[in-house]
CSV table of C-alpha atoms in Angstrom, one decimal:
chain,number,residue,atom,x,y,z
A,1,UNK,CA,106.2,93.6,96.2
A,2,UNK,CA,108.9,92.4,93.8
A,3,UNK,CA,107.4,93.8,90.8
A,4,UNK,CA,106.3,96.6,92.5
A,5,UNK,CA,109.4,97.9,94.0
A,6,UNK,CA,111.4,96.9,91.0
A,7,UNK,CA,109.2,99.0,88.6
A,8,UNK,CA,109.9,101.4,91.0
A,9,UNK,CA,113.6,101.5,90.7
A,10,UNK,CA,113.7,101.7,87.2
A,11,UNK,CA,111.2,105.0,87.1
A,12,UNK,CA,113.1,105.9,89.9
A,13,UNK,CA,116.7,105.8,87.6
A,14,UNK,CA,115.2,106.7,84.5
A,15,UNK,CA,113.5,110.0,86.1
A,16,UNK,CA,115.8,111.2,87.8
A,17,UNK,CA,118.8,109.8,86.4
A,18,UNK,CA,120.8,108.7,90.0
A,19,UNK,CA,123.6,106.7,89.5
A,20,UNK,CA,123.9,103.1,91.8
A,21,UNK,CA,126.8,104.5,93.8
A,22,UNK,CA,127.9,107.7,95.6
A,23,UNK,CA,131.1,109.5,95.0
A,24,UNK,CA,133.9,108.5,96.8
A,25,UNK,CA,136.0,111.0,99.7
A,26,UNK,CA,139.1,111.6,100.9
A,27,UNK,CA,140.3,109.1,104.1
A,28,UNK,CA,141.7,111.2,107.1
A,29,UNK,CA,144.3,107.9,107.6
A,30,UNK,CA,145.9,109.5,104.3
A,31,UNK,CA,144.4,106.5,101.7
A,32,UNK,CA,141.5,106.9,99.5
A,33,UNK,CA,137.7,105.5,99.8
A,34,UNK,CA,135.7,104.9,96.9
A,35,UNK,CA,132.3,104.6,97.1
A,36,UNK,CA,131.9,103.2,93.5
A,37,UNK,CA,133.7,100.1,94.4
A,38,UNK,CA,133.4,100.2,98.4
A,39,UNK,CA,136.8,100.0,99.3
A,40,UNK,CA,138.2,99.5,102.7
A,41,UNK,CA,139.7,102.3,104.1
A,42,UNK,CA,143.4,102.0,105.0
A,43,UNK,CA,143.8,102.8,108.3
A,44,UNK,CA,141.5,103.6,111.9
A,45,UNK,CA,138.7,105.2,111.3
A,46,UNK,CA,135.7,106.8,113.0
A,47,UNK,CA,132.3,106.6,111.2
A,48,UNK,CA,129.1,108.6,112.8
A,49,UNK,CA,125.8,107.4,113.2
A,50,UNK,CA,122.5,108.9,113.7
A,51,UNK,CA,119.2,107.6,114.9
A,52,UNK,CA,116.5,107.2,118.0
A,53,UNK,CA,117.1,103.9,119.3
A,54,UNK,CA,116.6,103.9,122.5
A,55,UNK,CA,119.6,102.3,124.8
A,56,UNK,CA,122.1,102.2,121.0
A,57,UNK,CA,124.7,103.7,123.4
A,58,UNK,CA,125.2,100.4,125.1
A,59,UNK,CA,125.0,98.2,121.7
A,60,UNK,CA,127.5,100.6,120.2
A,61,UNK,CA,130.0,100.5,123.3
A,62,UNK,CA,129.9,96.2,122.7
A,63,UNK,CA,131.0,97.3,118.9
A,64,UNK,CA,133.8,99.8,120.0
A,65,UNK,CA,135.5,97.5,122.5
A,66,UNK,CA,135.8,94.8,119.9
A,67,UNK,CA,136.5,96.9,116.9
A,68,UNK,CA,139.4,99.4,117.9
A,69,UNK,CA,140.3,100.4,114.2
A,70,UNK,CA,136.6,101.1,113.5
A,71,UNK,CA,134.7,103.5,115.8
A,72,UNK,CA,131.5,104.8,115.7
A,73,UNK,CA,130.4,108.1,117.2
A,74,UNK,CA,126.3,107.9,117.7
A,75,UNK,CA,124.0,110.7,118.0
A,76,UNK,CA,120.5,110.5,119.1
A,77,UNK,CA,117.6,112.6,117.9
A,78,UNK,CA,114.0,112.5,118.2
A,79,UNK,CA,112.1,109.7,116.0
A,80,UNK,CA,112.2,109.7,112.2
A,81,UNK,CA,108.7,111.9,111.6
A,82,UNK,CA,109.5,114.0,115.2
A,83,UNK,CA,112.7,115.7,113.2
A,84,UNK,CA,115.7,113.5,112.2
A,85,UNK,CA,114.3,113.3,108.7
A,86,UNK,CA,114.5,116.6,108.3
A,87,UNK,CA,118.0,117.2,109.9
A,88,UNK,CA,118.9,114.7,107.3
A,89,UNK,CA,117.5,116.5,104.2
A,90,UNK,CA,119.0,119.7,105.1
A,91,UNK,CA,122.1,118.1,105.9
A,92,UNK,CA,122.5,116.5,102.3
A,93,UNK,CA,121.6,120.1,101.2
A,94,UNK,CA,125.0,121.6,103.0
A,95,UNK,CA,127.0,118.1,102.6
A,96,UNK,CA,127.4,117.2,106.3
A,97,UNK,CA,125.3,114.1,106.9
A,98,UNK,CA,126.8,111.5,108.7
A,99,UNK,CA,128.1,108.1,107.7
A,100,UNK,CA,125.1,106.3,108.8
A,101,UNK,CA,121.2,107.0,109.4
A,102,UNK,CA,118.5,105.5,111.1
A,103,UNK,CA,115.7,105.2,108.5
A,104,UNK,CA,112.0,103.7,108.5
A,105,UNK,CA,111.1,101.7,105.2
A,106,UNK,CA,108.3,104.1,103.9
A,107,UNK,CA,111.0,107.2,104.4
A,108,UNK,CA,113.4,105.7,101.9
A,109,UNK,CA,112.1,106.4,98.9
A,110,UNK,CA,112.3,109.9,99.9
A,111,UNK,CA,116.1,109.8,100.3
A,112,UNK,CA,116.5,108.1,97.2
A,113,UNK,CA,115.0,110.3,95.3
A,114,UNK,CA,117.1,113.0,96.6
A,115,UNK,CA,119.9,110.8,95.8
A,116,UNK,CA,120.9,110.6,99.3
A,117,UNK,CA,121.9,107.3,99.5
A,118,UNK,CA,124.7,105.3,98.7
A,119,UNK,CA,124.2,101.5,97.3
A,120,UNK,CA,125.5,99.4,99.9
A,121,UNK,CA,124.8,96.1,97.6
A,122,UNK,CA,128.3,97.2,95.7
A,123,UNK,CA,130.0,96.4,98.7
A,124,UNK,CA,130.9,92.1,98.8
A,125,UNK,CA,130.0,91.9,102.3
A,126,UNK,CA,126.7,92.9,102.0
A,127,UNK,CA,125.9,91.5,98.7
A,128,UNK,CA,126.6,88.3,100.2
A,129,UNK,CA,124.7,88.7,103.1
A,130,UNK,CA,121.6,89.1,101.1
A,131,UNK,CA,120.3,85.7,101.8
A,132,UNK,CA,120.0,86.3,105.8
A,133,UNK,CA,117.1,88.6,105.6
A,134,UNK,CA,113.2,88.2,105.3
A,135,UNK,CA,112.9,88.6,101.7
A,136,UNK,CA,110.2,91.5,102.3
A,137,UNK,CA,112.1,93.3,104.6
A,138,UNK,CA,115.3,93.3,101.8
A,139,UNK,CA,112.9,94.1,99.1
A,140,UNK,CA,112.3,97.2,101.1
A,141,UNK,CA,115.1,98.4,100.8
A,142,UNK,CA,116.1,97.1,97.1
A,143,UNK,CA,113.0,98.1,95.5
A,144,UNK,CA,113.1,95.0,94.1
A,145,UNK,CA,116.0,95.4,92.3
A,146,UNK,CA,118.1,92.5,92.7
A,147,UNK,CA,121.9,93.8,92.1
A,148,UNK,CA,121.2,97.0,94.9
A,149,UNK,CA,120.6,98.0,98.4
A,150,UNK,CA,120.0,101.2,100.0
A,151,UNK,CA,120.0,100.4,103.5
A,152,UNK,CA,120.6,97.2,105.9
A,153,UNK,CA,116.8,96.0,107.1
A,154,UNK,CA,116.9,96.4,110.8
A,155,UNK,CA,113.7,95.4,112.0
A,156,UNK,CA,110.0,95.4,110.9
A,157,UNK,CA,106.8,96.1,112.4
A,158,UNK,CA,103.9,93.7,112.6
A,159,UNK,CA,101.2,95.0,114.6
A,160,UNK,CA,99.3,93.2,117.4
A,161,UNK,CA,96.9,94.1,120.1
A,162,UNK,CA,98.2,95.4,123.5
A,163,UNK,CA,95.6,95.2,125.7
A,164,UNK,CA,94.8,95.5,129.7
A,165,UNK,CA,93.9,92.1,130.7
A,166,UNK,CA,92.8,93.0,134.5
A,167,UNK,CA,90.5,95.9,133.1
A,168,UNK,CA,89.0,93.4,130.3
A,169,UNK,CA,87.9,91.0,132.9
A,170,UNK,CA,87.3,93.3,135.8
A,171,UNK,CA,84.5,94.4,133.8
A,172,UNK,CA,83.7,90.9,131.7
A,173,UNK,CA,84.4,92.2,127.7
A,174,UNK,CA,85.7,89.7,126.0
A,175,UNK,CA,89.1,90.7,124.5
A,176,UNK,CA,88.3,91.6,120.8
A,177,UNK,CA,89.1,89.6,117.8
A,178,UNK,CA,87.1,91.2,114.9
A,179,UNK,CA,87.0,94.9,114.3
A,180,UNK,CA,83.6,95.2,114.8
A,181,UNK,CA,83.7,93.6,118.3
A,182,UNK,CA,86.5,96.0,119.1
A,183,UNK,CA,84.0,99.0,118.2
A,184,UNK,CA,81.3,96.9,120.3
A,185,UNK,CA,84.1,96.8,123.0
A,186,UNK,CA,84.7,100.5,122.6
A,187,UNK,CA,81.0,101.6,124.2
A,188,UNK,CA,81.4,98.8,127.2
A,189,UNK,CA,85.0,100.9,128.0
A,190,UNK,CA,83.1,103.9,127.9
A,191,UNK,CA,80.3,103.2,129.8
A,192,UNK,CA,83.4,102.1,132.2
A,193,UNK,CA,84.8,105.7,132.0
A,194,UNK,CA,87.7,104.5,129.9
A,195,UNK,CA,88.9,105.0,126.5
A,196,UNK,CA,89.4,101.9,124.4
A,197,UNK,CA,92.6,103.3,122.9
A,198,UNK,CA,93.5,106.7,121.6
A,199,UNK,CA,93.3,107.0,117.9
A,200,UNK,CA,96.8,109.1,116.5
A,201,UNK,CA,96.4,112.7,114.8
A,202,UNK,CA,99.8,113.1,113.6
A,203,UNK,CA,101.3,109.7,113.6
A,204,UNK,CA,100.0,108.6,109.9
A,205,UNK,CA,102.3,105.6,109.8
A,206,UNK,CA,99.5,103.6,112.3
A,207,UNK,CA,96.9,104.1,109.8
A,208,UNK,CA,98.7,102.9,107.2
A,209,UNK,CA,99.4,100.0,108.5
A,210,UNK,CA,95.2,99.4,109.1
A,211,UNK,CA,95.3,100.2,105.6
A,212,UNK,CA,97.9,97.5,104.7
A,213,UNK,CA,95.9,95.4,106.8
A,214,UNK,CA,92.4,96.0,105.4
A,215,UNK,CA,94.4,95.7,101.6
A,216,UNK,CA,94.3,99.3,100.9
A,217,UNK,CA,96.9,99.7,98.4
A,218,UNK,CA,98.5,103.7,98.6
A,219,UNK,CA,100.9,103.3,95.2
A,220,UNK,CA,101.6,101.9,92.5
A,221,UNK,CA,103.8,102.2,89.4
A,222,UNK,CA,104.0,99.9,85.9
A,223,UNK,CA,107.5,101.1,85.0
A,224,UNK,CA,106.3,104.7,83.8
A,225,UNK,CA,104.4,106.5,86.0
A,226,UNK,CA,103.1,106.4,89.5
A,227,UNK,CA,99.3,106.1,90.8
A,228,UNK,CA,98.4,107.7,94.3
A,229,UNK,CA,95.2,106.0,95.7
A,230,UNK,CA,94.8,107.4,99.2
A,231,UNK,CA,90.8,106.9,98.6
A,232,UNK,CA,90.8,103.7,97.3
A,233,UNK,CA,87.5,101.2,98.7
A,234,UNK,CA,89.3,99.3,101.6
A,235,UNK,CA,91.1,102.5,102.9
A,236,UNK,CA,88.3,104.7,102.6
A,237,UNK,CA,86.6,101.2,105.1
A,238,UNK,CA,89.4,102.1,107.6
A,239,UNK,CA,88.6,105.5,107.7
A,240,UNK,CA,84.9,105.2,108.1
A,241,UNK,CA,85.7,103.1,111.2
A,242,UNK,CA,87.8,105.1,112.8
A,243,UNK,CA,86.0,108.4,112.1
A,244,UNK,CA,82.4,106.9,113.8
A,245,UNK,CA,84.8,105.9,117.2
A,246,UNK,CA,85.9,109.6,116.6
A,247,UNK,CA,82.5,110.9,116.2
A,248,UNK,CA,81.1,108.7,119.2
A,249,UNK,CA,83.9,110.1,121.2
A,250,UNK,CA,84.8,106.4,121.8
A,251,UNK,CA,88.8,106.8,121.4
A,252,UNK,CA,91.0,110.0,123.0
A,253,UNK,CA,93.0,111.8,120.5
A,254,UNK,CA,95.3,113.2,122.1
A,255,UNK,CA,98.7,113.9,120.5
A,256,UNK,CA,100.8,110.8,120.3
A,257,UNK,CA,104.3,110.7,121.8
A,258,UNK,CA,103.6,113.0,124.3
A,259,UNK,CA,103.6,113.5,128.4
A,260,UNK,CA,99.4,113.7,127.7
A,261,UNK,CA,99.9,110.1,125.4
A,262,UNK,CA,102.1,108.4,127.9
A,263,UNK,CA,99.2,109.6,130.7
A,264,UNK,CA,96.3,108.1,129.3
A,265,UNK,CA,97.9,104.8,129.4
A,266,UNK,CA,99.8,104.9,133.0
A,267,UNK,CA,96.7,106.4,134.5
A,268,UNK,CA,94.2,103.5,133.0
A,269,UNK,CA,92.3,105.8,130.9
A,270,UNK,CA,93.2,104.1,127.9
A,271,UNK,CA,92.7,100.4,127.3
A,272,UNK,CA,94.7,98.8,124.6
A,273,UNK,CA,96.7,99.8,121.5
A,274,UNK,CA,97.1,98.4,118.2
A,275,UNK,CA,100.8,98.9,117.4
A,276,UNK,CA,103.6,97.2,116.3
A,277,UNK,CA,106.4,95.0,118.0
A,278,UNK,CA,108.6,97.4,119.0
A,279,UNK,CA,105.5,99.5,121.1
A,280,UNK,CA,106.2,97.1,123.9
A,281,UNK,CA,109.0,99.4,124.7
A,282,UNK,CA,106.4,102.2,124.6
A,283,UNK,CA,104.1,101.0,126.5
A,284,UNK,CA,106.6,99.8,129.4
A,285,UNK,CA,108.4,102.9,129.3
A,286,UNK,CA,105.4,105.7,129.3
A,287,UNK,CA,103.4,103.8,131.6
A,288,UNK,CA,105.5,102.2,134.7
A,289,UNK,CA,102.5,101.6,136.8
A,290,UNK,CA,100.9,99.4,134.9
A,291,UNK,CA,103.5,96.5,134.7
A,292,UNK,CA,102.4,92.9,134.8
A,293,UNK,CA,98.9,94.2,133.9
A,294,UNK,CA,99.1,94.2,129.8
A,295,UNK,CA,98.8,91.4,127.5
A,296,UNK,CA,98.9,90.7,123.4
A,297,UNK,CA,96.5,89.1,121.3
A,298,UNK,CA,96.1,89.1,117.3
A,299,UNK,CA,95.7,92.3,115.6
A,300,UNK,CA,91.4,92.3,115.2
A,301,UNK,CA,90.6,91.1,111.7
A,302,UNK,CA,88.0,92.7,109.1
A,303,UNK,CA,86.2,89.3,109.3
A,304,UNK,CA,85.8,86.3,111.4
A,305,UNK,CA,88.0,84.0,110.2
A,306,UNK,CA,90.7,85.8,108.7
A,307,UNK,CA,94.5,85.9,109.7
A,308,UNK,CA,96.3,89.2,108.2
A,309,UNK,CA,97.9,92.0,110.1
A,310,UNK,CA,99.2,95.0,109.2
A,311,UNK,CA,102.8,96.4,109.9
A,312,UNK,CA,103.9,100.0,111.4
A,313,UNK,CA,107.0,101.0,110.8
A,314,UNK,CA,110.2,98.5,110.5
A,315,UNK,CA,113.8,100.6,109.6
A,316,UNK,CA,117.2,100.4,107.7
A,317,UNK,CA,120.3,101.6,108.8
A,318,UNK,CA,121.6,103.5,105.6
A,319,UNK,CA,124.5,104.6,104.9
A,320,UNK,CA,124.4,108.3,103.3
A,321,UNK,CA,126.1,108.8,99.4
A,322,UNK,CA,128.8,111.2,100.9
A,323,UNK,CA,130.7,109.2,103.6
A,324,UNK,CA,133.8,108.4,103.5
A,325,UNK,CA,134.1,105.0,104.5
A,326,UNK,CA,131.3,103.1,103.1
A,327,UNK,CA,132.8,99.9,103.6
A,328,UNK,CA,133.3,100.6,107.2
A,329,UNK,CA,130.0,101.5,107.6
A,330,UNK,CA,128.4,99.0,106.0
A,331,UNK,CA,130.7,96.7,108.1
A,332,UNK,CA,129.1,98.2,111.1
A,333,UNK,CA,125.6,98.1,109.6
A,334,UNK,CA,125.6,94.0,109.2
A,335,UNK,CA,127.3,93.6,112.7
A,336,UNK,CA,124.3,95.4,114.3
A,337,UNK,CA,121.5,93.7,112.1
A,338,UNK,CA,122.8,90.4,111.6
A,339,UNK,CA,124.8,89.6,114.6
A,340,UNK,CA,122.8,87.7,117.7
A,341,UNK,CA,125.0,89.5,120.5
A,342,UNK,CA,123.6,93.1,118.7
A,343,UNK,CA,120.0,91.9,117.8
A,344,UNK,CA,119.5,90.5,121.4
A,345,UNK,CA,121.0,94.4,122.8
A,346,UNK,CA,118.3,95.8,120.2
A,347,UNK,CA,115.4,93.6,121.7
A,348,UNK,CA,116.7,94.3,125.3
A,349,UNK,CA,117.0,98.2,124.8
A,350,UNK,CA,114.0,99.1,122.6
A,351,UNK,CA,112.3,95.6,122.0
A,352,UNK,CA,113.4,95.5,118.5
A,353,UNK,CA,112.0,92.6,116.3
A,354,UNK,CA,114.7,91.4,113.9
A,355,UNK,CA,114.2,91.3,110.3
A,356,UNK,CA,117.0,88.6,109.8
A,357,UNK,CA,115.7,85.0,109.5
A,358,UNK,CA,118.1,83.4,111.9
A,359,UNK,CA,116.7,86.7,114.4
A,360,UNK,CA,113.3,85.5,114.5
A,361,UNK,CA,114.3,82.4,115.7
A,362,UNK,CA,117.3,83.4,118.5
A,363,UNK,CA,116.0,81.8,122.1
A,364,UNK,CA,116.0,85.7,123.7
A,365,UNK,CA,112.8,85.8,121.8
A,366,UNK,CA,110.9,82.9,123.8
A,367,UNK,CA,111.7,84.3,126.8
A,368,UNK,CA,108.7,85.4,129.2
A,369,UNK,CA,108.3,89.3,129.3
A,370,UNK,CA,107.9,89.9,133.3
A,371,UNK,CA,106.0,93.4,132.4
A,372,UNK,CA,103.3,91.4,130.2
A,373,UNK,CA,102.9,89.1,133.1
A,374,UNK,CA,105.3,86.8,131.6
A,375,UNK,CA,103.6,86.5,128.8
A,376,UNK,CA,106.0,85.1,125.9
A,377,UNK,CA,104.6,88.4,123.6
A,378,UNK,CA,106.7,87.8,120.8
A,379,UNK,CA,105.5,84.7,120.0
A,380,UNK,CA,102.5,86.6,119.1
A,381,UNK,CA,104.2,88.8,117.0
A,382,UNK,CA,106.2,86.0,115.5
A,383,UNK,CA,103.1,84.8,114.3
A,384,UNK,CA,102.3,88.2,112.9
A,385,UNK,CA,105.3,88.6,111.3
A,386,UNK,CA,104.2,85.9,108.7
A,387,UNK,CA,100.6,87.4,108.3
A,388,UNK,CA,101.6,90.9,106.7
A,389,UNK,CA,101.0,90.8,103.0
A,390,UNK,CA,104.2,91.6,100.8
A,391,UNK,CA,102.3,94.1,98.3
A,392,UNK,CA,102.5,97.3,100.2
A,393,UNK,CA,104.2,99.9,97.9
A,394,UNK,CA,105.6,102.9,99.4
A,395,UNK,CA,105.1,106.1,97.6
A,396,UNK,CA,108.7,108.4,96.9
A,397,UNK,CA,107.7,111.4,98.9
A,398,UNK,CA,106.0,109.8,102.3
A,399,UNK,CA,107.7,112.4,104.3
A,400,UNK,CA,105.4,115.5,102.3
A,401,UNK,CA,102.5,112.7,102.5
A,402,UNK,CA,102.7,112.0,106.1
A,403,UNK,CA,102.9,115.8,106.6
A,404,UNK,CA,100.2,116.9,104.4
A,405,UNK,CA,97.7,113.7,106.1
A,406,UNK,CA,98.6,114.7,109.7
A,407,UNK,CA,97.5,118.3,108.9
A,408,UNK,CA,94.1,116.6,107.7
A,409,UNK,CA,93.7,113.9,110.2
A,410,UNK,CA,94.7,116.9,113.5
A,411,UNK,CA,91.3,118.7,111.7
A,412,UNK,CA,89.0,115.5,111.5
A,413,UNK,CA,89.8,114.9,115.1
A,414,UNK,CA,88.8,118.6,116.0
A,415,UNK,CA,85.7,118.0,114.0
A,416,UNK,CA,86.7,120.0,111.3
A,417,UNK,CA,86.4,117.8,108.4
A,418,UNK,CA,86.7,114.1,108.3
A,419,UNK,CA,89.4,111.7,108.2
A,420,UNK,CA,88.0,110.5,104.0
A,421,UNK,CA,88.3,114.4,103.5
A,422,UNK,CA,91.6,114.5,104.8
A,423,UNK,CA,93.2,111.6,102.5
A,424,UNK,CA,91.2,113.4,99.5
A,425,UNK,CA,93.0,116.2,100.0
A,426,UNK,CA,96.6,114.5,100.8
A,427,UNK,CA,95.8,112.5,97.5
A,428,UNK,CA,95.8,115.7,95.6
A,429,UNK,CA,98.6,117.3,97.0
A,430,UNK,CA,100.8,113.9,96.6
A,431,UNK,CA,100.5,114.5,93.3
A,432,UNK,CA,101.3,118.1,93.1
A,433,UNK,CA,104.0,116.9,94.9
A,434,UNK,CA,105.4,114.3,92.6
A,435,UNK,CA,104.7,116.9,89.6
A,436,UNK,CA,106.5,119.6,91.4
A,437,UNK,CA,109.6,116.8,91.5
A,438,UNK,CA,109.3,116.1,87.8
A,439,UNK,CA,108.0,112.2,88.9
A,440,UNK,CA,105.7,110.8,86.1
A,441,UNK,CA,101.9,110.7,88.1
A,442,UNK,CA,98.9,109.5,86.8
A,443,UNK,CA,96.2,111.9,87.3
């Protein structure tokens, strides 16, 4: 991932000529902030922050009270993919973004190429903070450039299995551990009148990381020019898979995120789900009648005998090129990701799995989880964590991807087409997209 992300950068520079820091702005205390050398302001100030966290209200209030010179004003939206993203591109458009963002790892590239971002690694505080991070997690949001920093890594994503212990034994099948004894699984829950899970049409980020898992590798780029492989062998495996559940009506598919989604699970329909850390808080929060009755295993492997899992999602909190107070924000940034008071808020409020080192190891996360019937879950995904492969390159226009895959994969499910046909075609217009950008492609 080092190489990858720092070949990256450099196309990245070189293409579109962005320059490592944003301008600077006018201080409304009367003083100057420069965002070339991410100065502190000189007086009070009051930075805004956007993003979908659920519960950041009450980690923000624990901030304010301590920090009277530095206030932040949050705003909550819908999820990255559900909207925010693109209230964030059109406000870069009009110059009215605010100081900070809520933003998922595949999504940055997107903002940097937009030149959207301001380099947060120029200011002292964060450069030395570098060191307190999971290297991947940092590289995600360096690109593998050592001397920059477009975000604060937040949390990450590895993916495990949430399953329904009392329906697994009520009807004796054995909880899955290989993908082809989940598919094996899938016909017993049927035959139960269940659904073993329900497979996402518009949520692409899940299948991605099946792909990461299975080694499907989307991008690449050797300092010149990109490659898109949507099709390559291991993803085209994932997709095979999941189409034939599809096509044997073995998984709903209904629209994630949804009244219908949170349904399937708090009526029993649906069985398990194959998501990341932070689905716990899904999970408890769509589907309240089912406490005490879920459990988490390992993510099913391709093989017997193999230990890999993929990772969904994972953020930064960035701090947009035109604020004012960069240091400020960046200030505010650490605090919430580096902090244990604000990383055990985060886990309490939306179950957030720290992408700090220290984090991983904080005593909140060996507690019991009464909903999982006291199940120590993130031990599971602690384990996990250290399984994802570091190689996964993010492509600099997943927002258009995502968009252009969702349109495919809501078609396959409808029987239209196939989910293969649907990354062909996504393939193709990635790199109509990059073109239409003036990104070098490989064709």
């Amino acid at each position: 991932m080092r190489t990858a992300f720092r070949a990256a950068s450099a196309l990245l520079v070189s293409a579109l000529a962005l320059t490592a820091c944003g301008s600077g702005g006018d201080d409304e205390s009367g003083g100057t902030a420069s965002a070339a050398s991410c100065a502190p302001s000189s007086g009070p100030v009051t930075i805004t922050y956007t993003t979908w966290i659920p519960g950041i209200e009450n980690v923000v209030k624990v901030w304010n009270d301590k920090n009277p010179n530095i206030q932040v004003k949050v705003q909550t939206g819908p999820n990255g993919n559900g909207g925010t993203y693109q209230n964030f591109f059109n406000q870069l458009k009009a110059g009215n973004t605010p100081d900070l963002g809520h933003i998922e790892y595949d999504a940055l590239p997107s903002f940097r190429v937009q030149d959207g971002l301001f380099d947060v690694a120029s200011c002292d505080i964060v450069a030395k903070a570098k060191d307190q991070f999971i290297p991947w997690t940092w590289n995600q949001v360096s690109f593998g450039d050592e001397k920059s920093a477009w975000g604060i890594p937040q949390d990450s994503g590895p993916m495990a299995l949430f399953y329904r212990a009392d329906l697994f034994e009520k009807n004796n099948i054995a909880v899955p551990k290989t993908w082809d004894e989940y598919a094996a699984a899938a016909e017993k829950v049927k035959a139960a009148g269940g659904y073993i899970t329900n497979f996402s049409q518009s949520d692409i980020n899940q299948f991605a990381g099946f792909a990461w898992q299975a080694g499907g590798r989307w991008f690449a780029n050797d300092g010149q020019q990109w490659t898109v492989n949507l099709t390559d062998d291991k993803t085209k495996k994932v997709a095979d898979y999941w189409q034939n559940l599809i096509s044997k009506k073995l998984v709903s598919t209904v629209p994630p995120w949804t009244t219908e989604w949170d349904n399937a699970y708090n009526s029993s329909s649906a069985w398990t789900w194959v998501s990341a850390v932070w689905g716990a808080n899904s999970i408890m929060s769509g589907a309240p009648k089912t406490a005490g009755k879920w459990r988490v295993a390992p993510m099913p492997q391709w093989s017997a005998g193999e230990d890999v899992a993929g990772n969904w999602g994972g953020s930064a909190t960035a701090v947009f090129k035109s604020s004012k107070h960069p240091y400020e924000a960046a200030q505010f940034a650490l605090w919430l990701n580096t902090s244990e008071e604000a990383l055990a808020l985060l886990n309490k409020e939306a179950q957030l799995y720290p992408a700090t080192t220290a984090g991983t190891k904080y005593s909140y996360l060996a507690n019991p989880v009464e909903f999982y019937g006291d199940q120590k879950i993130y031990e599971v995904f602690a384990e996990a964590a250290g399984k994802v492969t570091p190689d996964f390159t993010w492509g600099p226009t997943m927002t258009s991807t995502y968009a252009n895959a969702s349109d495919g994969f809501k078609a396959a499910v409808s029987g239209s087409g196939t989910l293969e046909e649907a990354l062909a075609v996504t393939q193709k217009s990635t790199i109509e997209t990059l073109k239409s950008q003036a990104i070098p492609v490989k064709e």
